[in-house]
């Protein structure tokens, strides 16, 4: 079939769809004369005509010439002229078979070209058009537009004529002459559904893939120049269309793109201004989960591909790899899209305590170290532009864990990255500026460097002050406590420090138990923390309540203890993070969310007060008459420390306000607000104050999510003793092949969960695994003499177990169980 015949048939289909065949009893579903036919406008009819031509659909007999007045306006001939205009942006009568007159693409135009190529059995014309349009910024900006009013189309036609022969940069400059709205209110003009349909058609043709790859390689350097030197986005926000269209290609993760095209594209995309990246993030947040995940995996694939294809070390840093850096910055856009598209709570924020800034120069500033110790939380520019933070996310579209790239974490040099993060942020890229891509272990390394540098700094300042004032230097935070008065001693000492010189809390902690010998190299501090917590969480003291079902503690709203006691526990939690100690603390997640700046809400009750949460949930889901059946009011009651009932009005004169179907959501919200925030405001404020005394200048809040902060403080509850066995080292004549060692591990693996925790407590000073699991714990088993009745002992500060070479496996088990069961204050050095 030649081209003229194809054009004639398509025109017949178009006429059939717009005018019909004239037969009132027509049964052809594709004919306007059929009673079941839905009328189409000319645009839709043109597209449909093309589809019918491709499937060789039924054609009704043509009406006779007498029935058709071809000279009358609105006749078939006139409609045929409209078909030429509406079906595509190309001239079907053109004799040029390379479609050189196509300067941008619409879905209809591409379908026409595709139909012609399929008929000819040759896709070279399509490939030339794809190469020409997809390699030209101006052409892509104008392609695949949504339907626009006629006046806008005329304006675009005029612009097209004036820019027809311009290159990418020149065209973008000329685009500045057209008026556009800027900012978030600027609508996206790309027909995304049409773009996806186009890609589905194109990517099914093998020859097209190479054309798309080469076009992208040719396009991206021009885009980068435009964004670097011409500020094209500010003058023409539609420039964003290029990135929207390219990212709809669902083959971008394939090797053909990963080597050259995608690295160049990511570099160009990272040059977009923050306002443009925010628009992209908002647009992508409206996509379904499948498309957001596809884009996330595309950037992750590029990062992984680049990392495993190169070798990095202290001299050749991954931070200097432009491809990895650019892809990470692009991944950030998808990360925030995932947050925006999921469940969020941007309200219910805790008020941050104001830090009064002094006009006096600090010693850090005098020493030129202010960049290392600058105050104030970091704010990501994209986060600020979008007005949303990761902490605001209740449930993102894509789980946070999926954004972590393990291959990258394996090659990041955190000591160098930390320096870039704290000192050279303007000139060097730090992956800590994109913490979502780092796992907890890597981020913990960054926090460790920050803590240690602060400790060394405080030590230097102390030495300097001592020289000036002629006093004995005190470079450490020393606590001398009595075991039987541990809370009183710790409270008095820490309270004095927090009042006189809070910066001393940032010194390295050294604990000494009165009357006991030993140097604190970590183990004594661990035991100190454990004993303080056991005392302070003792239910007889009444500072916290305990839920037997959840096994979690919550603040006692009617506690008689002073705020100083709660400040102490806050300081202890902060010191544990600061000194890299793990604590046996059992708080619900809402505590960590509140520490990070969010208020507790109804959803948080599911963790902290599950029974109450279920009751309130049933109230919200109740389909009957709430007021008559429930007989609730806005007055609630709970019991105090002594079991006495306490009444509280959620609203003024709450006992007079019944809970109805209309106001039950308000009742639930106010109830949760009271339980999680208002009733414990005094206690929690003091607790948070103590925590911030230690961590206020730390990047903790910026780097970690609440669940990760819990992991830092408490360690992991998962105990993998197989991993511990693989990483354990031996000393004093033992090896992994020694019979006593084989018996030892068989014995450990035979223990129950509680006995394993007791052993871990005995050997390391805590019954939790560190961040990263027991495989990260370097335990040493050393020989401590031949067969004897002595019990095993341990150096908790070195995670070292001193194990005599017992004569039998049974004796080993008996001695070990006795040691771990009666260990507190004995056998732990």
PDB file of C-alpha atoms in Angstrom, residues 160-261:
ATOM      1  CA  UNK A 160       8.321  27.705  16.778  1.00  0.00           C
ATOM      2  CA  UNK A 161       8.796  29.737  13.590  1.00  0.00           C
ATOM      3  CA  UNK A 162      11.214  32.152  15.257  1.00  0.00           C
ATOM      4  CA  UNK A 163      13.274  29.387  16.883  1.00  0.00           C
ATOM      5  CA  UNK A 164      13.170  26.766  14.171  1.00  0.00           C
ATOM      6  CA  UNK A 165      16.855  26.946  13.296  1.00  0.00           C
ATOM      7  CA  UNK A 166      18.231  27.627  16.807  1.00  0.00           C
ATOM      8  CA  UNK A 167      20.327  25.255  18.884  1.00  0.00           C
ATOM      9  CA  UNK A 168      19.533  24.246  22.458  1.00  0.00           C
ATOM     10  CA  UNK A 169      21.228  27.162  24.183  1.00  0.00           C
ATOM     11  CA  UNK A 170      20.025  29.807  21.735  1.00  0.00           C
ATOM     12  CA  UNK A 171      16.483  28.474  21.778  1.00  0.00           C
ATOM     13  CA  UNK A 172      16.425  28.482  25.562  1.00  0.00           C
ATOM     14  CA  UNK A 173      17.610  32.087  25.558  1.00  0.00           C
ATOM     15  CA  UNK A 174      14.862  33.083  23.158  1.00  0.00           C
ATOM     16  CA  UNK A 175      12.359  31.245  25.330  1.00  0.00           C
ATOM     17  CA  UNK A 176      12.956  33.892  27.954  1.00  0.00           C
ATOM     18  CA  UNK A 177      11.021  36.332  25.787  1.00  0.00           C
ATOM     19  CA  UNK A 178       7.752  34.503  26.362  1.00  0.00           C
ATOM     20  CA  UNK A 179       5.864  35.256  29.570  1.00  0.00           C
ATOM     21  CA  UNK A 180       5.644  32.356  32.027  1.00  0.00           C
ATOM     22  CA  UNK A 181       4.483  32.013  35.588  1.00  0.00           C
ATOM     23  CA  UNK A 182       7.269  30.947  37.919  1.00  0.00           C
ATOM     24  CA  UNK A 183       7.346  29.181  41.245  1.00  0.00           C
ATOM     25  CA  UNK A 184       5.360  26.262  42.602  1.00  0.00           C
ATOM     26  CA  UNK A 185       2.131  27.462  41.015  1.00  0.00           C
ATOM     27  CA  UNK A 186       3.552  26.975  37.525  1.00  0.00           C
ATOM     28  CA  UNK A 187       1.695  23.961  36.085  1.00  0.00           C
ATOM     29  CA  UNK A 188       3.479  21.114  34.355  1.00  0.00           C
ATOM     30  CA  UNK A 189       2.606  21.219  30.662  1.00  0.00           C
ATOM     31  CA  UNK A 190       3.699  17.679  29.731  1.00  0.00           C
ATOM     32  CA  UNK A 191       1.015  15.078  28.988  1.00  0.00           C
ATOM     33  CA  UNK A 192       2.650  12.367  31.088  1.00  0.00           C
ATOM     34  CA  UNK A 193       0.179   9.641  30.134  1.00  0.00           C
ATOM     35  CA  UNK A 194       0.864  10.334  26.469  1.00  0.00           C
ATOM     36  CA  UNK A 195       4.622  10.174  27.080  1.00  0.00           C
ATOM     37  CA  UNK A 196       4.239   6.786  28.759  1.00  0.00           C
ATOM     38  CA  UNK A 197       2.173   5.448  25.866  1.00  0.00           C
ATOM     39  CA  UNK A 198       4.798   6.724  23.437  1.00  0.00           C
ATOM     40  CA  UNK A 199       7.625   5.025  25.320  1.00  0.00           C
ATOM     41  CA  UNK A 200       5.641   1.771  25.415  1.00  0.00           C
ATOM     42  CA  UNK A 201       5.454   1.877  21.610  1.00  0.00           C
ATOM     43  CA  UNK A 202       9.037   3.018  21.037  1.00  0.00           C
ATOM     44  CA  UNK A 203      10.776   0.649  23.434  1.00  0.00           C
ATOM     45  CA  UNK A 204       9.094  -2.337  21.814  1.00  0.00           C
ATOM     46  CA  UNK A 205      11.201  -1.599  18.714  1.00  0.00           C
ATOM     47  CA  UNK A 206      14.803  -2.782  19.073  1.00  0.00           C
ATOM     48  CA  UNK A 207      16.300  -0.245  16.682  1.00  0.00           C
ATOM     49  CA  UNK A 208      14.909   2.740  18.623  1.00  0.00           C
ATOM     50  CA  UNK A 209      16.811   2.053  21.870  1.00  0.00           C
ATOM     51  CA  UNK A 210      20.181   3.046  20.439  1.00  0.00           C
ATOM     52  CA  UNK A 211      18.701   6.232  18.991  1.00  0.00           C
ATOM     53  CA  UNK A 212      17.330   7.229  22.404  1.00  0.00           C
ATOM     54  CA  UNK A 213      20.660   6.499  24.105  1.00  0.00           C
ATOM     55  CA  UNK A 214      22.664   8.504  21.571  1.00  0.00           C
ATOM     56  CA  UNK A 215      20.156  11.367  21.630  1.00  0.00           C
ATOM     57  CA  UNK A 216      20.446  11.593  25.426  1.00  0.00           C
ATOM     58  CA  UNK A 217      24.253  11.608  25.209  1.00  0.00           C
ATOM     59  CA  UNK A 218      24.094  14.453  22.698  1.00  0.00           C
ATOM     60  CA  UNK A 219      21.383  16.360  24.603  1.00  0.00           C
ATOM     61  CA  UNK A 220      22.798  16.456  28.134  1.00  0.00           C
ATOM     62  CA  UNK A 221      25.946  18.578  27.604  1.00  0.00           C
ATOM     63  CA  UNK A 222      23.794  21.290  26.021  1.00  0.00           C
ATOM     64  CA  UNK A 223      21.364  21.158  28.934  1.00  0.00           C
ATOM     65  CA  UNK A 224      24.223  21.435  31.417  1.00  0.00           C
ATOM     66  CA  UNK A 225      25.551  24.507  29.608  1.00  0.00           C
ATOM     67  CA  UNK A 226      22.098  26.068  29.490  1.00  0.00           C
ATOM     68  CA  UNK A 227      21.603  25.583  33.239  1.00  0.00           C
ATOM     69  CA  UNK A 228      25.130  26.661  34.143  1.00  0.00           C
ATOM     70  CA  UNK A 229      25.357  29.857  32.127  1.00  0.00           C
ATOM     71  CA  UNK A 230      21.944  30.920  30.832  1.00  0.00           C
ATOM     72  CA  UNK A 231      19.580  30.412  33.811  1.00  0.00           C
ATOM     73  CA  UNK A 232      17.098  28.900  31.373  1.00  0.00           C
ATOM     74  CA  UNK A 233      14.767  27.545  34.043  1.00  0.00           C
ATOM     75  CA  UNK A 234      14.210  30.957  35.619  1.00  0.00           C
ATOM     76  CA  UNK A 235      13.229  32.394  32.230  1.00  0.00           C
ATOM     77  CA  UNK A 236      11.323  29.357  30.988  1.00  0.00           C
ATOM     78  CA  UNK A 237       9.981  26.971  33.669  1.00  0.00           C
ATOM     79  CA  UNK A 238       8.839  24.622  30.885  1.00  0.00           C
ATOM     80  CA  UNK A 239      12.502  23.656  30.562  1.00  0.00           C
ATOM     81  CA  UNK A 240      11.674  21.153  33.302  1.00  0.00           C
ATOM     82  CA  UNK A 241       9.706  19.203  30.673  1.00  0.00           C
ATOM     83  CA  UNK A 242      12.980  17.747  29.385  1.00  0.00           C
ATOM     84  CA  UNK A 243      13.683  15.984  32.673  1.00  0.00           C
ATOM     85  CA  UNK A 244      10.087  14.846  33.076  1.00  0.00           C
ATOM     86  CA  UNK A 245      10.052  13.282  29.598  1.00  0.00           C
ATOM     87  CA  UNK A 246      13.459  11.608  29.892  1.00  0.00           C
ATOM     88  CA  UNK A 247      12.682  10.084  33.288  1.00  0.00           C
ATOM     89  CA  UNK A 248       9.570   8.368  31.884  1.00  0.00           C
ATOM     90  CA  UNK A 249      11.845   6.069  29.875  1.00  0.00           C
ATOM     91  CA  UNK A 250      11.545   2.823  31.838  1.00  0.00           C
ATOM     92  CA  UNK A 251      14.765   1.406  30.362  1.00  0.00           C
ATOM     93  CA  UNK A 252      17.107   3.966  31.939  1.00  0.00           C
ATOM     94  CA  UNK A 253      18.465   1.358  34.347  1.00  0.00           C
ATOM     95  CA  UNK A 254      19.807  -0.835  31.526  1.00  0.00           C
ATOM     96  CA  UNK A 255      23.576  -1.000  30.831  1.00  0.00           C
ATOM     97  CA  UNK A 256      23.235   0.923  27.553  1.00  0.00           C
ATOM     98  CA  UNK A 257      22.271   4.035  29.518  1.00  0.00           C
ATOM     99  CA  UNK A 258      24.374   3.517  32.639  1.00  0.00           C
ATOM    100  CA  UNK A 259      27.794   3.910  31.044  1.00  0.00           C
ATOM    101  CA  UNK A 260      27.520   7.398  29.521  1.00  0.00           C
ATOM    102  CA  UNK A 261      23.979   8.693  29.043  1.00  0.00           C
TER     103      UNK A 261
END
